[in-house]
mmCIF file of C-alpha atoms in Angstrom:
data_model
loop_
_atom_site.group_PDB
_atom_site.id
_atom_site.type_symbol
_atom_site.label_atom_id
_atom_site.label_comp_id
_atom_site.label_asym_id
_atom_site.label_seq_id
_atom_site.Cartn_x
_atom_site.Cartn_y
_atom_site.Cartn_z
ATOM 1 C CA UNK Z 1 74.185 -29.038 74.270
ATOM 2 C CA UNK Z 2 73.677 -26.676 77.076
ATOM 3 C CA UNK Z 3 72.055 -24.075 75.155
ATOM 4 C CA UNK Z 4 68.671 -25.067 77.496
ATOM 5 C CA UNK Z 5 69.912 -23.716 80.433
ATOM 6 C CA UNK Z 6 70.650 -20.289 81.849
ATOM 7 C CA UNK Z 7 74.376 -19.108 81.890
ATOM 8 C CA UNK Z 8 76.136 -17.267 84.537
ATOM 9 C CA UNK Z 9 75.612 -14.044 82.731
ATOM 10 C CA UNK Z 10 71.887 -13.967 82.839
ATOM 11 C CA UNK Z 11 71.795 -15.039 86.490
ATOM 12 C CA UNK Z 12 70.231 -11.794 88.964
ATOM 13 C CA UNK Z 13 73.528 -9.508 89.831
ATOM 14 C CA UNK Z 14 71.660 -7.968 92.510
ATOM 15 C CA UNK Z 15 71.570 -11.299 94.469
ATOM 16 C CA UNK Z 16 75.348 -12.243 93.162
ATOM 17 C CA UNK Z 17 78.168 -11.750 95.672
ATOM 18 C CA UNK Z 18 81.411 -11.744 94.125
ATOM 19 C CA UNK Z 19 83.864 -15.033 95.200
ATOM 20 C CA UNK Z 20 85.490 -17.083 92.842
ATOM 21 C CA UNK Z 21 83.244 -20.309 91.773
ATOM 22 C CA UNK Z 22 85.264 -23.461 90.835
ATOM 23 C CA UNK Z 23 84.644 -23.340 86.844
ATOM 24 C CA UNK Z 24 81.838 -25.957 85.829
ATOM 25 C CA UNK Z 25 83.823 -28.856 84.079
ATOM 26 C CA UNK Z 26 83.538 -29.898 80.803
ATOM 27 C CA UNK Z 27 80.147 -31.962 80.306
ATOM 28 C CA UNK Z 28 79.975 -35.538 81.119
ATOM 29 C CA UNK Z 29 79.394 -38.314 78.374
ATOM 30 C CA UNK Z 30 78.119 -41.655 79.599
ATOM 31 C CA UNK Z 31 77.300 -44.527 78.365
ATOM 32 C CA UNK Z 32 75.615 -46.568 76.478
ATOM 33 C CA UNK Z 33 73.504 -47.134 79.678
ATOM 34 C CA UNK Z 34 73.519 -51.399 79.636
ATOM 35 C CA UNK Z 35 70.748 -53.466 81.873
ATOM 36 C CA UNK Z 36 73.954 -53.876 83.651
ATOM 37 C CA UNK Z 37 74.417 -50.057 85.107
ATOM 38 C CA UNK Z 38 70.505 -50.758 85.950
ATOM 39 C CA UNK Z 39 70.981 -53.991 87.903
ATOM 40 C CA UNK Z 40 74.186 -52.966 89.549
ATOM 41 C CA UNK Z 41 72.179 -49.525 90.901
ATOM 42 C CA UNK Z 42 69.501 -51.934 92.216
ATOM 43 C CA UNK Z 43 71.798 -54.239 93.776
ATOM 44 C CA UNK Z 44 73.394 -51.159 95.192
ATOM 45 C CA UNK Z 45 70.135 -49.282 96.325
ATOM 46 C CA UNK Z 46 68.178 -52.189 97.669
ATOM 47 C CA UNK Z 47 65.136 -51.840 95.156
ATOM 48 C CA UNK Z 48 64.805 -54.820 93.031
ATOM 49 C CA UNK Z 49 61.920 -53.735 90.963
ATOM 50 C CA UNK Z 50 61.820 -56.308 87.947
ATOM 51 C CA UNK Z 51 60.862 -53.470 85.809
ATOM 52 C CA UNK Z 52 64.365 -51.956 85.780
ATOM 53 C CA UNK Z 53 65.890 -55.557 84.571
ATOM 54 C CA UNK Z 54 63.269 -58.572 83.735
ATOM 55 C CA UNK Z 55 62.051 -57.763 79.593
ATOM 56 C CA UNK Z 56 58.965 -60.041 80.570
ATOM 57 C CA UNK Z 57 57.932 -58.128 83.461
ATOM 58 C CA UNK Z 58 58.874 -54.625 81.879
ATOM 59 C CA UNK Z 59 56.881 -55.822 78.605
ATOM 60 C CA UNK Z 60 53.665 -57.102 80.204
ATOM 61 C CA UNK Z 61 53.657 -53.662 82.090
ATOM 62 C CA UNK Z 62 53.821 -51.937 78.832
ATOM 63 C CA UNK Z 63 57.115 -50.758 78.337
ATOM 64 C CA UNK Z 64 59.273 -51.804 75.192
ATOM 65 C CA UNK Z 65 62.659 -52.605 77.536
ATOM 66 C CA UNK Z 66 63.300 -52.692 81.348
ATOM 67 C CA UNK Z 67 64.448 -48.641 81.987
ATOM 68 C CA UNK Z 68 66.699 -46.530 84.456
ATOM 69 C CA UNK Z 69 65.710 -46.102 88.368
ATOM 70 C CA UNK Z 70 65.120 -42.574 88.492
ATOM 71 C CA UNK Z 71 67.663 -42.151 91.064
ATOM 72 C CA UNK Z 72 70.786 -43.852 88.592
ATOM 73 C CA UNK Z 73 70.539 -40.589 86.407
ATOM 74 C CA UNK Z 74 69.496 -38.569 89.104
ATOM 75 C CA UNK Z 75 72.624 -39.999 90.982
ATOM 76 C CA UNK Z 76 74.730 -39.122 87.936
ATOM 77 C CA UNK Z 77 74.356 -35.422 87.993
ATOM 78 C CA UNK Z 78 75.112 -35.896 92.122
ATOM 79 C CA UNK Z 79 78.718 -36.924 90.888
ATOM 80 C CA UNK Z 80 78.800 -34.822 88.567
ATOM 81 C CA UNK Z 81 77.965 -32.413 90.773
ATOM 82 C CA UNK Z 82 80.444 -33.253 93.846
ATOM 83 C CA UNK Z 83 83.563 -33.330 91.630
ATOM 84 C CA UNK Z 84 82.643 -30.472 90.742
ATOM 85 C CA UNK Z 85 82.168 -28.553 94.130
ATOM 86 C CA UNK Z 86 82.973 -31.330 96.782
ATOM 87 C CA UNK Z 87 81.146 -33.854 98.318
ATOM 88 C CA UNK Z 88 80.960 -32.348 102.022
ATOM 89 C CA UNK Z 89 79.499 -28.752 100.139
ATOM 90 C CA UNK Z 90 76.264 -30.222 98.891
ATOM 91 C CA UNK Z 91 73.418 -28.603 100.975
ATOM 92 C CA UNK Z 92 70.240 -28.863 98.876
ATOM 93 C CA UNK Z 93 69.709 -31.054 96.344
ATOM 94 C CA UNK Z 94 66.532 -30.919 94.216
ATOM 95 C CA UNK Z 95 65.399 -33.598 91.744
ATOM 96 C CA UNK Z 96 62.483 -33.681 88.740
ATOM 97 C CA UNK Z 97 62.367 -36.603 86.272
ATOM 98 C CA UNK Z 98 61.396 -36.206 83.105
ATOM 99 C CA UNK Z 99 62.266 -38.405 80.632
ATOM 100 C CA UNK Z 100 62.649 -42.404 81.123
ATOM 101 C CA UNK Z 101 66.411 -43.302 80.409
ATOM 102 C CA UNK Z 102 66.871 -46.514 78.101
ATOM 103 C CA UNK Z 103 69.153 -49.088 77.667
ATOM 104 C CA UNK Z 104 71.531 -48.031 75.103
ATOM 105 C CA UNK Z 105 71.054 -44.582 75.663
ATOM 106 C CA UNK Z 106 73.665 -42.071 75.866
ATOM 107 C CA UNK Z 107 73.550 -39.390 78.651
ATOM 108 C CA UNK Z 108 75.126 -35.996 78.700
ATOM 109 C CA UNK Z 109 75.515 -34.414 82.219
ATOM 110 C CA UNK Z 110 76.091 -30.562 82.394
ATOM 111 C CA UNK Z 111 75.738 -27.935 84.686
ATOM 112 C CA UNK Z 112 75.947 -24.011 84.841
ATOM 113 C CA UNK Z 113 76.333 -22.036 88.539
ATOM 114 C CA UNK Z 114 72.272 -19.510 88.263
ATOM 115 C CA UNK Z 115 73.173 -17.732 91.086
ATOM 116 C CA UNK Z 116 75.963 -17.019 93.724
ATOM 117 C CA UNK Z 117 75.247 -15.237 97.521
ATOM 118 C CA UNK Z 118 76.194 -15.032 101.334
ATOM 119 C CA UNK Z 119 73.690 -16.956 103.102
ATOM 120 C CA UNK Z 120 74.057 -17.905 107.099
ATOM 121 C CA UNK Z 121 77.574 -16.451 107.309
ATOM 122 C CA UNK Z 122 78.527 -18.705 104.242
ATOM 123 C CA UNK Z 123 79.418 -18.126 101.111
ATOM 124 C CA UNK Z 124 76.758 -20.271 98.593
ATOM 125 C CA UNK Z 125 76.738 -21.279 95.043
ATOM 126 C CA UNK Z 126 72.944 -22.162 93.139
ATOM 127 C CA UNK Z 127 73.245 -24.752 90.066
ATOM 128 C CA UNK Z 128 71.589 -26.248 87.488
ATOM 129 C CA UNK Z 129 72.705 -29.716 86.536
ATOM 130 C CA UNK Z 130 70.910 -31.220 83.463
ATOM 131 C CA UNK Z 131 71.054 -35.076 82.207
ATOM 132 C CA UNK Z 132 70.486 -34.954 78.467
ATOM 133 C CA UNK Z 133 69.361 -37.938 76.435
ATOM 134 C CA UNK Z 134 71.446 -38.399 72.923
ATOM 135 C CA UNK Z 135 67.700 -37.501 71.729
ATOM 136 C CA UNK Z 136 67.845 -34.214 73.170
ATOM 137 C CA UNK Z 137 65.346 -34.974 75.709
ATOM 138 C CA UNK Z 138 66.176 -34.026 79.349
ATOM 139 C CA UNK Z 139 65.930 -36.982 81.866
ATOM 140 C CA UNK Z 140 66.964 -35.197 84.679
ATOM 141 C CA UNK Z 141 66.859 -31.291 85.812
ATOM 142 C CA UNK Z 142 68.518 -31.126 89.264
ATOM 143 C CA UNK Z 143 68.637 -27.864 91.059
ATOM 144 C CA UNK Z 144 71.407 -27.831 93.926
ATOM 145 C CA UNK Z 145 73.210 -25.364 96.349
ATOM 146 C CA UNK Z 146 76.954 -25.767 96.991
ATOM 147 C CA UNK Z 147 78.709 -23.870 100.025
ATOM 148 C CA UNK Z 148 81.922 -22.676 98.564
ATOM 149 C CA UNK Z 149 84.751 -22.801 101.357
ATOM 150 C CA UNK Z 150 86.677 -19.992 102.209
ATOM 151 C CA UNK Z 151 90.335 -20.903 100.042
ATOM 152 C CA UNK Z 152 92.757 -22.514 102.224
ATOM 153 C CA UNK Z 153 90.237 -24.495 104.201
ATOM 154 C CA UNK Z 154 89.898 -28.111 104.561
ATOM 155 C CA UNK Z 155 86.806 -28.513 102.446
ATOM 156 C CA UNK Z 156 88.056 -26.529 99.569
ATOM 157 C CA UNK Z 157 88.912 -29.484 97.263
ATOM 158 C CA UNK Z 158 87.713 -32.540 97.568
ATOM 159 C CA UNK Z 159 88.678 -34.044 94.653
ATOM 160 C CA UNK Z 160 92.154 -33.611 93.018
ATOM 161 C CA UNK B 1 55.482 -28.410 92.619
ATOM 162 C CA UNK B 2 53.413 -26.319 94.507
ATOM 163 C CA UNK B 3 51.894 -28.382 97.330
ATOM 164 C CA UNK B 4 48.487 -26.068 97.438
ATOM 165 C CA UNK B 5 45.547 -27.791 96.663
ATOM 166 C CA UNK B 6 44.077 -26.769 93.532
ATOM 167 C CA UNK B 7 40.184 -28.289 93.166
ATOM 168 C CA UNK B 8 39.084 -28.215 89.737
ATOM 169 C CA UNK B 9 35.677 -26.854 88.582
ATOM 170 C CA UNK B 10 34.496 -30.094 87.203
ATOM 171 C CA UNK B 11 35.760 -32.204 90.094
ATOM 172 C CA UNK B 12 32.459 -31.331 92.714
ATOM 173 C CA UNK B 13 30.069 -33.474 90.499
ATOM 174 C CA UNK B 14 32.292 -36.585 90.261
ATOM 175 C CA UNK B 15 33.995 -39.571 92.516
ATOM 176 C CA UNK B 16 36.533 -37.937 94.444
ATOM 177 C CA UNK B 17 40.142 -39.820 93.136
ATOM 178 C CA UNK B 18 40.964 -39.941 97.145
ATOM 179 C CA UNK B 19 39.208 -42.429 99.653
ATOM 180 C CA UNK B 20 38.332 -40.796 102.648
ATOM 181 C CA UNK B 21 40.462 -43.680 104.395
ATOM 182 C CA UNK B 22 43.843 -42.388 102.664
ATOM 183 C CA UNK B 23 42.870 -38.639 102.810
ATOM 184 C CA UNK B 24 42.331 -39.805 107.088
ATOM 185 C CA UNK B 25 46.189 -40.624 107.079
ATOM 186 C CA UNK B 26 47.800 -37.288 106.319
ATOM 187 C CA UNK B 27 50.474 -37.001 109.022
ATOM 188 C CA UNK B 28 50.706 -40.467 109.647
ATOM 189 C CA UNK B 29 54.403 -42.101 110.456
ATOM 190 C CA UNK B 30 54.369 -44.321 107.249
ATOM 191 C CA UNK B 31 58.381 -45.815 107.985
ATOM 192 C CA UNK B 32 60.459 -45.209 111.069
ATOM 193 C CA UNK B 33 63.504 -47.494 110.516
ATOM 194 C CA UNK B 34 67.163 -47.564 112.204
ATOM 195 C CA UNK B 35 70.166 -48.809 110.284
ATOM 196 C CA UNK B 36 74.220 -48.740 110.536
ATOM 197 C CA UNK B 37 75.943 -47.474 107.883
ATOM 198 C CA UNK B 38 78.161 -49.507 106.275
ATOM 199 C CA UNK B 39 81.333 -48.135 104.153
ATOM 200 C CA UNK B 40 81.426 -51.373 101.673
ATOM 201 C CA UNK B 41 77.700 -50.819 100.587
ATOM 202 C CA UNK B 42 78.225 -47.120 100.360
ATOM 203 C CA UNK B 43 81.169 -47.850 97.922
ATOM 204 C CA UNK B 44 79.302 -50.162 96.060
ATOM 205 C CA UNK B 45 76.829 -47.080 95.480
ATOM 206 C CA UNK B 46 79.070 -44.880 94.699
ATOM 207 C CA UNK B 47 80.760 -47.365 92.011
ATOM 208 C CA UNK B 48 77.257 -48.158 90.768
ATOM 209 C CA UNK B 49 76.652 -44.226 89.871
ATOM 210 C CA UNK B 50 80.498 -44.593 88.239
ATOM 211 C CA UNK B 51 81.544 -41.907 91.375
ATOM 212 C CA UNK B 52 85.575 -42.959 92.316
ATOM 213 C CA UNK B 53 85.481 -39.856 94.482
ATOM 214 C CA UNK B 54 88.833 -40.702 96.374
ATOM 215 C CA UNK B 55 86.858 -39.076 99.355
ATOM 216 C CA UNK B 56 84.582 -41.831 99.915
ATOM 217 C CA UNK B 57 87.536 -44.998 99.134
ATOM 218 C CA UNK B 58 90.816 -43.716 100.161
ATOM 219 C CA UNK B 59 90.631 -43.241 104.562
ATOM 220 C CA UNK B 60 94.316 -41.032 103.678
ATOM 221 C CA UNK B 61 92.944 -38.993 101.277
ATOM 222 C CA UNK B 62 89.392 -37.851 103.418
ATOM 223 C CA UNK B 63 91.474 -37.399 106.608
ATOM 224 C CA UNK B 64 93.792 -34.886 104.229
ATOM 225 C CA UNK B 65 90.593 -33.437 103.498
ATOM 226 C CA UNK B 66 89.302 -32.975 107.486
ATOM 227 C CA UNK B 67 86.824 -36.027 107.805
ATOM 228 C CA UNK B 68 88.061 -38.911 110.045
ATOM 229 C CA UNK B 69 87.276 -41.528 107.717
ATOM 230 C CA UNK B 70 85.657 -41.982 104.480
ATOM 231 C CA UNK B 71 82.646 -40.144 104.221
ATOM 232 C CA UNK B 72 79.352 -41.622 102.621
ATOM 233 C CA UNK B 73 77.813 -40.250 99.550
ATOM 234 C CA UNK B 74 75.727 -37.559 100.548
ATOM 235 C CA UNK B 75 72.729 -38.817 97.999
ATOM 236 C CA UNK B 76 72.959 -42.612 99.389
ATOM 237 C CA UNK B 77 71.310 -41.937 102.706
ATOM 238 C CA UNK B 78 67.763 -42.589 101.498
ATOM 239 C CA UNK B 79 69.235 -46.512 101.338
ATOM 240 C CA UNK B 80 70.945 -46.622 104.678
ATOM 241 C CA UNK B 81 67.393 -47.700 105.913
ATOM 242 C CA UNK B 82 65.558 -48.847 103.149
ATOM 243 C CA UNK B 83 63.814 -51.952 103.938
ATOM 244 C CA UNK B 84 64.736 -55.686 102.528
ATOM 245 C CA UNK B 85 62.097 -56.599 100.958
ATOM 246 C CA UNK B 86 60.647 -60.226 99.773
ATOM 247 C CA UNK B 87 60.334 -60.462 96.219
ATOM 248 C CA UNK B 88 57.344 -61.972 96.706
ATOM 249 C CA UNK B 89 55.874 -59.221 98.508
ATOM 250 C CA UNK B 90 56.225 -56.779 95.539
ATOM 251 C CA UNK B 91 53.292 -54.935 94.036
ATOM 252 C CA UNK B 92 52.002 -55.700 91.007
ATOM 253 C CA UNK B 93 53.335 -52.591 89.533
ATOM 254 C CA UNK B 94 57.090 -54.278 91.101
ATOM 255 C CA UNK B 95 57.681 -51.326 93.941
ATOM 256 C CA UNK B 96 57.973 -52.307 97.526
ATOM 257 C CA UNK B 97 55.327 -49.716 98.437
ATOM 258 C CA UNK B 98 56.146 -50.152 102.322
ATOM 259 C CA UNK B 99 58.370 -47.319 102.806
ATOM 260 C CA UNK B 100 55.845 -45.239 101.901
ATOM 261 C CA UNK B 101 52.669 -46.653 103.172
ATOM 262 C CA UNK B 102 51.241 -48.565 100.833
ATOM 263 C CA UNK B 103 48.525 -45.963 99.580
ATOM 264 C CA UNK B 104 45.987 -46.967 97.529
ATOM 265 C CA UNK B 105 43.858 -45.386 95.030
ATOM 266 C CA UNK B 106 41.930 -47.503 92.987
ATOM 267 C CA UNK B 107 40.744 -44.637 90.108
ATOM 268 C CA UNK B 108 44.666 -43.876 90.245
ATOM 269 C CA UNK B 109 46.505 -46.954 88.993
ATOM 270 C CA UNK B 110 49.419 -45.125 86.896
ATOM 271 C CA UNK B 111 52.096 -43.721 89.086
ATOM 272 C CA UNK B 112 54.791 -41.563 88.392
ATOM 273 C CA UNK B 113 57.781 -40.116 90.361
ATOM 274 C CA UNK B 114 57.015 -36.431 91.177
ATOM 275 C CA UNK B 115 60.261 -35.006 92.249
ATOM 276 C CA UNK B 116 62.738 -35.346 95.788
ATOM 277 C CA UNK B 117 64.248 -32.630 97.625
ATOM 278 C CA UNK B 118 66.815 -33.398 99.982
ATOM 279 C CA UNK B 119 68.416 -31.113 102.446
ATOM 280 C CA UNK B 120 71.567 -32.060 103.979
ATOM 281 C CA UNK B 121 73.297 -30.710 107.343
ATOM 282 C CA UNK B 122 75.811 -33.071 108.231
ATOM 283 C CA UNK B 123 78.722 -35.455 107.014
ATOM 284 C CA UNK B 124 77.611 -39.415 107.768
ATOM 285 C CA UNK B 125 80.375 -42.231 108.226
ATOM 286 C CA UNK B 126 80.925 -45.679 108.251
ATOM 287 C CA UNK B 127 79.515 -47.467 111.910
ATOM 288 C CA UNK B 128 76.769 -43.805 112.418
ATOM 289 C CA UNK B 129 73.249 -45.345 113.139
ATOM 290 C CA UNK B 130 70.691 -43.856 111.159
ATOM 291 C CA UNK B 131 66.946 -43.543 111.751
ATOM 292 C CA UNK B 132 64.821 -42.409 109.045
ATOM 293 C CA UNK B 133 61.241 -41.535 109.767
ATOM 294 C CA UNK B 134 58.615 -41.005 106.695
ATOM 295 C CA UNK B 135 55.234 -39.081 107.339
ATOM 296 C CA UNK B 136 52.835 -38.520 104.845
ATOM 297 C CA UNK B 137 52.581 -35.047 105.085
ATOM 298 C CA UNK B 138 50.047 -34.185 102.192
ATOM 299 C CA UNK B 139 47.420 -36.233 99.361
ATOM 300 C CA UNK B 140 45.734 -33.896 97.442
ATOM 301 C CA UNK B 141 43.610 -34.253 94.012
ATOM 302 C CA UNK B 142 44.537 -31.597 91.043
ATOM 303 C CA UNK B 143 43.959 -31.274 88.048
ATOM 304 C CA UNK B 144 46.364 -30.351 85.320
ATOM 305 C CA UNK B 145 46.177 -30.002 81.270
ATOM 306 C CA UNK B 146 46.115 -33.780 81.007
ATOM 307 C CA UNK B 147 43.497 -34.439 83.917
ATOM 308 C CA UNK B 148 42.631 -34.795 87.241
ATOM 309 C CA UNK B 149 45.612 -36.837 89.158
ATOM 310 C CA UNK B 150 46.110 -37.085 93.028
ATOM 311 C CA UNK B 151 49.564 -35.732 94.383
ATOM 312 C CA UNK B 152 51.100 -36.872 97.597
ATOM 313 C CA UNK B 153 53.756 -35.468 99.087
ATOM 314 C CA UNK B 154 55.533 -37.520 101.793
ATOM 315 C CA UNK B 155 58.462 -35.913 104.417
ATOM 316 C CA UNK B 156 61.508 -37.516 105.452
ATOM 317 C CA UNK B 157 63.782 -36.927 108.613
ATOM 318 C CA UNK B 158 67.138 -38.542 109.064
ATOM 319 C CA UNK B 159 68.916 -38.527 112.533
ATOM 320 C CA UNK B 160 71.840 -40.098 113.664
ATOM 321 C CA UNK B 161 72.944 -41.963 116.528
ATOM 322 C CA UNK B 162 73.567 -38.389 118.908
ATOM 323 C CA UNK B 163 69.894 -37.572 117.794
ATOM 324 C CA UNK B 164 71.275 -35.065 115.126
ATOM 325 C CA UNK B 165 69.329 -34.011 112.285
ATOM 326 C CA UNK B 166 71.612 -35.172 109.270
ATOM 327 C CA UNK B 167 69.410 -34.281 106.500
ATOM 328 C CA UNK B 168 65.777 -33.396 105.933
ATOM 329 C CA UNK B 169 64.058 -34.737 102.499
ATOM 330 C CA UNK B 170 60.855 -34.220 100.866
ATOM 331 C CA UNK B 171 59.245 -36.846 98.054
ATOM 332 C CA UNK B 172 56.393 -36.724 96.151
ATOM 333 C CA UNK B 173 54.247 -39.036 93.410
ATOM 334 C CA UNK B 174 51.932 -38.658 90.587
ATOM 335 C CA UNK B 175 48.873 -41.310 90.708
ATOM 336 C CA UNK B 176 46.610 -41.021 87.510
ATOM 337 C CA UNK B 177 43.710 -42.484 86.656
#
């Protein structure tokens, strides 16, 4: 399932700097997405665009069903992400859509550390976080850099 | 995603797919909006993108962790601001349009999400005020294997309420004809 994406191994050695990196965990089933994850993003986000819930609206626009807000799945590798490597590390996060996400789909969220360095006195962590559709299809590529505290810091865990 | 402007061969004998009124408002301030942050709606995001990151619920378990209160989802600052909208304001296509200046390109009805790019530099908490200011910072016309489509590219600054740069983000969209 994340046979799309490149591994550790393959990542440049010349630009790795060796620090331990929190293992990526296991991959992240969820769903089926309902019109009710949609609506409760929306709610949540502020954008009420009817073609995310009404089927008239999402119909007469040609679409078979009202689909995802970007962001939802988007937002999905973001936890993903943050659980992974804690919320405060985040320091770039880079989004492309690609596939629509349905209602009823199931989405697979994954992610592999490309690359690992000492930037700005710090030591930083590139990933690649993917959201796959139960088609195979990727909705979501996200590429994101992580700071990885020193051990024994505050920031180190932020999420038991 | 390269932001260079790529004119096609075929493209100097037909209608250019940018008005010269939207190609005059490059670097325009499209959205410059100040809002509080509030922890409730930040949960509610959080919840609504299944994240039950103690960090952002649980005040003990953030000030374990070196914040003084619950920290907001980094990837929910692009709401803080985001305009309330009338429904009956909506574009046809259903988005708001107003954060982002209402561009219009008449040849270009089918839009598409290009891609978003957010850097962030520091942690935001419940009660920080938040101003987020939008420029359009480039509308160019490509072409690609399915056609000639315009690309804008818009730039987003968010400060906070000690005129600190909290994050920097970049957006773009797809119009085709």
């Amino acid at each position: 399932m994340s046979d799309q994406t490149v591994s550790p191994e393959t990542a440049d050695p010349a630009a790795s700097a060796e620090f331990a990196v929190p293992s990526a965990p296991a991959a992240w089933v969820v769903g089926p997405a309902t019109r009710t994850d949609f609506v409760r993003y929306q709610g949540a986000s502020g954008d009420m665009n009817p073609i995310h819930h009404d089927e008239e609206f999402a119909k007469g626009a040609g679409f078979p069903t009202p689909f995802a807000v970007g962001m939802w799945q988007a937002s999905l590798l973001g936890t993903y992400a943050t659980d992974w490597l804690g919320a405060e590390n985040v320091r770039n996060f880079r989004i492309r859509f690609l596939e629509q996400v349905w209602p009823g789909d199931t989405l697979t969220c994954s992610g592999e550390v490309t690359k690992q360095y000492l930037q700005d006195g710090e030591r930083r962590v590139d990933v690649e976080l993917t959201c796959l559709r139960q088609t195979g299809g990727k909705a979501v590529t996200v590429w994101a850099t992580f700071v990885v505290p020193e051990p024994g810091t505050d920031q180190e865990n932020s999420h038991g | 995603m390269s932001s260079l402007p790529e004119p096609s061969e075929d493209s100097r004998d037909v209608e250019p797919l940018i008005p010269a009124e939207m190609a005059a408002r490059i670097g325009e301030v499209v959205a410059s909006r100040t809002a509080v942050v509030e922890v409730k709606e930040f949960q509610r995001w959080a919840a609504s993108v299944k994240d039950r990151n103690p960090l952002y619920f649980d005040a003990e378990v953030a000030r374990a962790n070196g914040h003084p209160d619950v920290p907001m989802p980094p990837m929910f600052l692009q709401q803080v601001a985001l305009g309330v909208a009338d429904l009956d304001q909506l574009r046809p296509d259903g988005t708001a349009g107003t954060g982002n200046g209402n561009l219009s390109f008449p040849l270009c009805p089918r839009r598409m999400a290009g891609g978003e790019n957010h850097t962030f530099l520091l942690s935001v908490y419940g009660g920080d005020v938040i101003t987020q200011e939008r420029r359009i910072d480039s509308i160019v016309e490509k072409s690609g294997r399915s056609g000639r489509f315009v690309l804008v590219t818009w730039k987003t600054t968010y400060t906070n309420q000690r005129d600190e740069l909290v994050a920097e983000s970049t957006s773009s969209m797809i119009a085709r004809p």
